[in-house]
Structures are given as structure tokens and as C-alpha cells.
Short mmCIF file of N, CA and C in Angstrom, two decimals:
data_model
loop_
_atom_site.label_atom_id
_atom_site.label_comp_id
_atom_site.label_asym_id
_atom_site.label_seq_id
_atom_site.Cartn_x
_atom_site.Cartn_y
_atom_site.Cartn_z
N MET E 136 155.59 46.59 121.88
CA MET E 136 155.30 46.95 123.67
C MET E 136 154.97 48.17 123.64
N ALA E 137 153.72 48.38 124.59
CA ALA E 137 153.10 50.25 124.62
C ALA E 137 153.52 50.77 126.04
N ARG E 138 153.61 51.76 125.76
CA ARG E 138 154.15 52.65 127.56
C ARG E 138 152.38 53.12 127.80
N ILE E 139 152.38 52.27 128.78
CA ILE E 139 150.53 52.38 129.44
C ILE E 139 150.69 53.32 130.66
N LEU E 140 149.93 54.36 131.06
CA LEU E 140 150.12 55.35 132.46
C LEU E 140 148.51 54.49 132.77
N ILE E 141 148.67 53.91 134.15
CA ILE E 141 147.50 53.58 134.98
C ILE E 141 147.51 54.52 135.88
N VAL E 142 146.12 54.74 135.85
CA VAL E 142 146.07 56.36 136.71
C VAL E 142 144.70 55.64 138.03
N GLU E 143 145.35 55.25 138.91
CA GLU E 143 144.33 54.45 139.74
C GLU E 143 144.85 54.38 141.20
N ASP E 144 143.81 55.03 141.89
CA ASP E 144 144.07 55.36 143.45
C ASP E 144 143.98 53.79 144.20
N ASP E 145 142.87 52.88 144.30
CA ASP E 145 143.03 51.43 144.64
C ASP E 145 144.21 50.64 144.42
N VAL E 146 145.03 50.52 145.34
CA VAL E 146 146.59 49.69 145.16
C VAL E 146 145.78 48.19 144.67
N ASP E 147 144.97 47.43 145.50
CA ASP E 147 144.71 46.12 144.27
C ASP E 147 144.52 46.74 142.92
N CYS E 148 143.55 47.13 142.59
CA CYS E 148 143.58 47.56 141.13
C CYS E 148 144.41 47.56 140.22
N ALA E 149 145.23 48.98 140.62
CA ALA E 149 146.18 49.25 139.91
C ALA E 149 147.68 47.95 139.99
N ASP E 150 147.28 47.34 140.78
CA ASP E 150 148.59 46.05 141.03
C ASP E 150 148.16 45.01 140.09
N LEU E 151 146.82 44.76 139.85
CA LEU E 151 146.20 43.60 139.02
C LEU E 151 146.45 44.53 137.28
N LEU E 152 145.99 45.15 137.05
CA LEU E 152 146.15 45.85 135.85
C LEU E 152 147.97 46.03 135.80
N SER E 153 148.39 46.17 136.26
CA SER E 153 150.06 46.38 136.54
C SER E 153 150.40 45.33 135.80
N MET E 154 150.15 44.49 136.55
CA MET E 154 150.97 42.54 136.71
C MET E 154 150.18 42.16 135.02
N LEU E 155 148.79 42.28 134.78
CA LEU E 155 148.53 42.09 133.64
C LEU E 155 149.21 42.37 132.21
N LEU E 156 148.91 43.66 132.27
CA LEU E 156 150.09 44.44 130.98
C LEU E 156 151.28 44.28 131.38
N ASP E 157 152.00 43.97 132.42
CA ASP E 157 153.20 43.83 132.62
C ASP E 157 153.69 42.42 132.00
N ALA E 158 152.75 41.56 131.96
CA ALA E 158 153.01 40.13 131.35
C ALA E 158 152.45 40.01 130.36
N GLU E 159 152.17 41.36 129.85
CA GLU E 159 152.26 41.14 128.17
C GLU E 159 153.16 41.87 127.53
N GLY E 160 154.28 42.44 127.96
CA GLY E 160 155.00 43.04 127.93
C GLY E 160 155.07 44.58 128.00
N HIS E 161 154.16 45.19 128.08
CA HIS E 161 154.18 46.43 128.03
C HIS E 161 154.86 47.34 129.18
N ALA E 162 155.18 48.42 129.17
CA ALA E 162 155.76 49.41 130.36
C ALA E 162 154.85 50.01 131.16
N VAL E 163 154.89 49.60 131.92
CA VAL E 163 153.41 50.24 133.09
C VAL E 163 154.03 51.01 133.48
N SER E 164 153.36 52.17 133.72
CA SER E 164 153.73 52.92 135.30
C SER E 164 152.50 53.67 135.80
N VAL E 165 152.03 53.76 137.21
CA VAL E 165 151.30 54.12 137.98
C VAL E 165 151.18 55.52 138.55
N ALA E 166 149.69 56.30 138.25
CA ALA E 166 149.38 57.36 139.41
C ALA E 166 148.85 57.24 140.10
N ARG E 167 148.41 57.52 141.46
CA ARG E 167 147.54 57.90 142.34
C ARG E 167 146.41 58.75 142.10
N THR E 168 147.12 60.26 141.85
CA THR E 168 145.93 61.38 141.64
C THR E 168 146.07 61.93 140.16
N GLY E 169 144.64 62.56 139.79
CA GLY E 169 144.76 63.15 138.82
C GLY E 169 145.76 63.71 138.66
N GLU E 170 146.36 64.92 139.80
CA GLU E 170 147.47 65.65 139.62
C GLU E 170 148.87 65.09 139.03
N ALA E 171 148.90 63.92 139.50
CA ALA E 171 150.30 62.86 139.20
C ALA E 171 150.25 62.26 138.21
N ALA E 172 149.17 61.57 137.33
CA ALA E 172 148.42 61.78 136.17
C ALA E 172 148.78 62.80 135.78
N LEU E 173 148.53 64.06 135.24
CA LEU E 173 148.76 65.04 134.66
C LEU E 173 150.25 65.30 134.03
N ALA E 174 151.22 65.25 135.25
CA ALA E 174 152.29 65.23 135.62
C ALA E 174 152.87 64.22 134.86
N ALA E 175 152.54 62.87 134.85
CA ALA E 175 153.12 61.72 134.12
C ALA E 175 153.19 61.80 132.57
N VAL E 176 152.10 62.16 132.40
CA VAL E 176 151.53 62.32 131.22
C VAL E 176 152.23 63.54 130.37
N ALA E 177 152.69 65.07 131.12
CA ALA E 177 153.74 65.91 130.03
C ALA E 177 154.77 65.04 130.20
N ALA E 178 155.25 64.57 131.21
CA ALA E 178 157.09 64.04 131.67
C ALA E 178 156.98 62.99 130.47
N ALA E 179 156.30 62.09 130.11
CA ALA E 179 156.72 61.00 129.45
C ALA E 179 155.66 60.29 128.69
N ARG E 180 155.22 60.81 127.19
CA ARG E 180 153.71 60.86 126.64
C ARG E 180 153.70 59.13 127.10
N PRO E 181 152.34 58.62 127.28
CA PRO E 181 152.54 57.41 127.14
C PRO E 181 151.45 57.13 125.88
N ASP E 182 151.30 56.03 125.37
CA ASP E 182 150.75 55.62 124.52
C ASP E 182 149.17 55.24 124.14
N VAL E 183 148.65 55.11 125.75
CA VAL E 183 147.34 55.05 126.43
C VAL E 183 147.25 55.17 128.30
N VAL E 184 146.51 55.69 128.28
CA VAL E 184 146.55 56.07 129.83
C VAL E 184 144.71 55.33 130.33
N LEU E 185 145.13 54.58 131.36
CA LEU E 185 144.03 53.82 132.03
C LEU E 185 143.23 54.70 132.98
N MET E 186 142.34 55.70 132.81
CA MET E 186 141.76 56.36 134.35
C MET E 186 140.71 56.24 134.72
N ASP E 187 140.97 56.29 136.25
CA ASP E 187 139.78 55.94 136.88
C ASP E 187 139.09 56.87 137.21
N LEU E 188 137.90 57.24 137.61
CA LEU E 188 137.25 58.38 137.48
C LEU E 188 137.32 58.92 139.47
N GLY E 189 136.96 57.71 139.96
CA GLY E 189 137.13 58.68 141.32
C GLY E 189 138.39 58.56 141.87
N LEU E 190 139.09 59.97 141.69
CA LEU E 190 140.40 60.11 142.45
C LEU E 190 140.44 60.84 143.53
N PRO E 191 141.23 60.47 144.35
CA PRO E 191 141.54 61.59 145.75
C PRO E 191 142.48 62.98 145.20
N GLY E 192 141.84 63.98 145.76
CA GLY E 192 142.17 65.36 145.67
C GLY E 192 141.25 66.03 144.96
N GLU E 193 141.75 67.48 144.34
CA GLU E 193 140.66 67.99 143.34
C GLU E 193 140.84 67.91 142.07
N VAL E 194 141.64 66.65 141.21
CA VAL E 194 141.03 66.38 139.95
C VAL E 194 140.82 65.22 139.95
N ASP E 195 139.47 64.90 139.26
CA ASP E 195 138.96 63.47 139.45
C ASP E 195 139.51 63.48 137.91
N GLY E 196 138.97 61.96 137.34
CA GLY E 196 139.40 61.09 136.16
C GLY E 196 138.83 61.90 135.14
N LEU E 197 137.64 62.37 135.27
CA LEU E 197 137.23 63.31 134.07
C LEU E 197 138.17 65.05 133.77
N GLU E 198 138.14 65.20 134.79
CA GLU E 198 138.74 66.93 134.96
C GLU E 198 140.84 66.32 134.30
N ALA E 199 141.13 65.48 134.32
CA ALA E 199 142.54 65.53 134.30
C ALA E 199 142.31 65.00 132.66
N THR E 200 141.31 64.53 132.46
CA THR E 200 141.40 64.12 130.97
C THR E 200 140.98 65.42 130.06
N ARG E 201 140.27 66.15 130.94
CA ARG E 201 139.82 67.50 129.56
C ARG E 201 141.18 67.72 130.25
N ARG E 202 142.20 68.39 131.44
CA ARG E 202 143.26 69.19 130.66
C ARG E 202 144.35 68.58 130.01
N MET E 203 144.01 67.06 129.91
CA MET E 203 144.88 66.59 128.76
C MET E 203 144.76 67.16 127.34
N ARG E 204 143.37 66.84 127.01
CA ARG E 204 142.56 67.54 126.17
C ARG E 204 142.82 68.86 125.37
N ALA E 205 143.20 69.66 126.64
CA ALA E 205 143.18 71.01 126.55
C ALA E 205 145.20 71.26 126.20
N ALA E 206 145.60 70.62 126.20
CA ALA E 206 147.07 70.43 126.24
C ALA E 206 147.66 70.17 124.79
N GLU E 207 147.83 70.78 124.00
CA GLU E 207 148.58 70.46 122.83
C GLU E 207 149.42 68.66 122.97
N ALA E 208 150.39 68.81 123.88
CA ALA E 208 151.46 67.84 123.79
C ALA E 208 150.60 66.33 124.06
N THR E 209 149.14 66.44 124.71
CA THR E 209 148.97 65.53 125.36
C THR E 209 147.30 65.43 124.54
N ALA E 210 146.93 65.98 123.68
CA ALA E 210 145.80 66.22 123.51
C ALA E 210 145.34 65.14 122.38
N ALA E 211 145.99 64.09 121.71
CA ALA E 211 146.01 63.14 120.96
C ALA E 211 146.21 61.71 121.69
N VAL E 212 146.46 62.03 122.92
CA VAL E 212 147.02 60.37 123.81
C VAL E 212 145.26 59.76 124.24
N PRO E 213 145.47 58.53 123.78
CA PRO E 213 144.05 57.67 123.97
C PRO E 213 143.64 57.83 125.55
N VAL E 214 142.36 58.00 126.12
CA VAL E 214 142.36 57.57 127.12
C VAL E 214 141.03 56.74 127.54
N LEU E 215 141.32 55.67 128.38
CA LEU E 215 140.60 54.98 128.90
C LEU E 215 139.87 54.91 129.89
N LEU E 216 138.73 55.26 130.44
CA LEU E 216 138.11 55.66 131.53
C LEU E 216 137.72 54.37 131.79
N VAL E 217 138.23 53.56 133.26
CA VAL E 217 138.05 51.94 133.75
C VAL E 217 137.22 52.68 135.17
N THR E 218 135.91 52.41 135.60
CA THR E 218 134.97 52.95 136.38
C THR E 218 134.47 51.97 137.07
N ALA E 219 134.46 52.01 138.21
CA ALA E 219 133.36 51.54 139.18
C ALA E 219 131.58 51.96 139.19
N PHE E 220 131.72 53.35 138.60
CA PHE E 220 130.77 53.92 138.61
C PHE E 220 129.64 53.54 137.52
N PRO E 221 128.16 53.46 137.65
CA PRO E 221 127.22 52.82 136.57
C PRO E 221 127.50 53.96 135.33
N LEU E 222 127.64 52.65 134.22
CA LEU E 222 128.58 53.41 132.91
C LEU E 222 127.08 54.38 132.44
N VAL E 223 125.72 54.01 132.32
CA VAL E 223 124.96 54.94 132.37
C VAL E 223 124.84 56.38 132.81
N GLU E 224 125.64 56.51 134.09
CA GLU E 224 125.76 57.83 135.02
C GLU E 224 127.14 58.26 134.35
N VAL E 225 127.77 57.79 133.75
CA VAL E 225 129.23 58.55 133.50
C VAL E 225 129.39 58.33 132.07
N ARG E 226 128.67 57.91 131.10
CA ARG E 226 129.07 58.01 129.56
C ARG E 226 128.97 59.32 129.33
N ASP E 227 127.91 59.90 129.18
CA ASP E 227 128.09 61.30 128.50
C ASP E 227 128.72 62.28 128.96
N ALA E 228 128.97 62.15 130.34
CA ALA E 228 130.32 62.97 130.95
C ALA E 228 131.58 62.78 130.41
N ALA E 229 132.09 61.23 130.49
CA ALA E 229 132.94 61.10 129.66
C ALA E 229 133.09 61.49 128.38
N SER E 230 132.11 61.45 127.53
CA SER E 230 132.14 61.65 126.28
C SER E 230 132.76 63.08 125.91
N GLU E 231 131.96 63.75 126.90
CA GLU E 231 132.23 65.66 127.12
C GLU E 231 133.71 65.44 127.50
N ALA E 232 134.21 64.95 128.24
CA ALA E 232 135.61 65.28 128.55
C ALA E 232 136.63 64.72 127.77
N GLY E 233 136.05 63.90 126.19
CA GLY E 233 137.40 63.61 125.65
C GLY E 233 137.61 62.00 126.14
N VAL E 234 137.12 61.30 126.60
CA VAL E 234 137.07 59.90 127.09
C VAL E 234 136.77 59.10 125.68
N ASP E 235 138.16 58.37 125.18
CA ASP E 235 137.86 57.55 124.22
C ASP E 235 136.89 56.32 124.33
N ALA E 236 137.21 55.77 125.31
CA ALA E 236 136.19 54.26 125.70
C ALA E 236 135.70 54.37 127.24
N VAL E 237 134.69 53.71 127.74
CA VAL E 237 134.76 53.63 129.28
C VAL E 237 134.43 52.09 129.29
N TYR E 238 135.38 51.66 130.61
CA TYR E 238 135.15 50.17 130.88
C TYR E 238 134.83 49.61 132.29
N SER E 239 133.70 49.06 132.40
CA SER E 239 133.54 48.99 133.77
C SER E 239 133.73 48.03 134.84
N LYS E 240 134.24 48.61 135.96
CA LYS E 240 134.97 47.41 137.06
C LYS E 240 133.91 46.55 137.74
N PRO E 241 133.81 45.69 138.13
CA PRO E 241 135.13 44.66 137.66
C PRO E 241 134.75 44.52 136.46
N LEU E 242 136.31 44.03 135.63
CA LEU E 242 136.57 43.91 134.58
C LEU E 242 136.22 42.18 134.47
N THR E 243 135.44 41.64 133.66
CA THR E 243 135.00 40.28 133.36
C THR E 243 136.36 39.47 132.91
N ASP E 244 136.44 40.25 131.82
CA ASP E 244 137.58 39.22 130.69
C ASP E 244 138.76 40.52 130.64
N LEU E 245 139.84 39.59 131.37
CA LEU E 245 140.98 40.83 131.46
C LEU E 245 141.90 40.23 130.18
N VAL E 246 141.85 38.84 129.94
CA VAL E 246 142.16 39.00 128.43
C VAL E 246 142.15 39.42 127.36
N GLU E 247 140.65 39.80 127.06
CA GLU E 247 140.20 40.72 125.75
C GLU E 247 140.47 42.20 126.32
N PHE E 248 140.55 42.40 127.80
CA PHE E 248 141.06 44.08 128.18
C PHE E 248 142.21 43.90 127.69
N ALA E 249 142.87 43.46 128.13
CA ALA E 249 144.70 43.83 127.63
C ALA E 249 144.58 43.81 126.18
N GLU E 250 143.86 43.04 125.58
CA GLU E 250 144.10 42.79 124.03
C GLU E 250 143.73 44.49 123.64
N ARG E 251 142.60 44.75 123.65
CA ARG E 251 141.88 45.97 123.82
C ARG E 251 142.95 47.12 123.98
N VAL E 252 143.50 47.44 125.29
CA VAL E 252 144.21 48.11 125.77
C VAL E 252 145.35 47.66 124.56
N ALA E 253 145.92 47.10 124.30
CA ALA E 253 146.89 47.01 123.26
C ALA E 253 146.62 47.78 121.94
N ARG E 254 145.55 47.02 121.44
CA ARG E 254 145.38 48.25 120.16
C ARG E 254 145.16 49.55 120.02
N VAL E 255 144.29 49.98 121.36
CA VAL E 255 144.39 51.74 121.47
C VAL E 255 145.76 51.85 121.55
N ALA E 256 146.88 51.39 122.32
CA ALA E 256 148.23 51.62 122.67
C ALA E 256 148.76 52.06 121.28
N VAL E 257 148.67 50.97 120.22
CA VAL E 257 149.30 51.07 118.65
C VAL E 257 148.75 52.12 117.78
N ALA E 258 147.45 52.60 117.85
CA ALA E 258 146.66 53.45 117.73
C ALA E 258 147.26 54.96 117.91
N GLY E 259 147.64 54.91 119.29
CA GLY E 259 147.27 55.97 120.09
C GLY E 259 149.19 56.41 119.33
N ARG E 260 150.16 55.67 119.44
CA ARG E 260 151.49 55.58 118.83
C ARG E 260 151.61 55.75 117.40
N ALA E 261 150.49 56.14 116.51
CA ALA E 261 150.38 55.97 115.37
C ALA E 261 149.89 57.73 115.03
N ALA E 262 149.35 58.11 115.71
CA ALA E 262 148.67 59.42 116.21
C ALA E 262 149.57 60.37 116.03
#
């Protein structure tokens, strides 16, 4: 079982990911803003963070990732960006921010995605 933080402002998307990962036996929590994500990561270091790019407030997904990477306690937490923005537009910025992988919404194979998240979570626990 992995501890997974979903950072997503779209309720339907967050619910879908939560149900999918919860059904696989993972402990899932949700943050709706970048600021809430930073607080959640600092309070209880998850094994992996699924980060949306376009979040309300002043801290978007890339800025939240940059801040996580800058803090010693959270620098090694894997971050998977899950975004509806075109990949070609965000890939370089995501890499510079320290994102470990980028996935495009809508996710077409939910089972495969859940398996990838679980593998990254296991690696995150080992780090």
C-alpha cells in the first residue's frame, strides 16, 4: 500500500483518481490547491504526488513542485504531473521544475496508469 497525494482542483478528476487508487489498496488524500499540497506533503510525506498543472491560487503545479524540490524534507518525493495541457508545451518546464514524469489527460488506460503510480510509489518509499 502506498500513500498517494492527489493535487487536483477538478472534483470529478480527483474523485476518479481517488476511487481508482483506493480500489488498488492505496491510502489516498486530495489537495485542491498548490498551497494545500505543500502543506500536505510537509505534514505527511506521501510516497508519490499526482500533481495537476493548472491549480487555483498563486501556486500552480510546477511552482509547488519547485518548492517541494527546494525543501530537504520533500526533495525526493516523486511527482507525476497529470495535465490537460499539451505535452509539448509543458514537458521542458516540467522537467526544469523537477517533475518525474508527465501524463496527459484524459488518461486512456487507467489500469496501466495505476500500475505505474504504484511502481513509482514503491521507488519513492525506497528513496
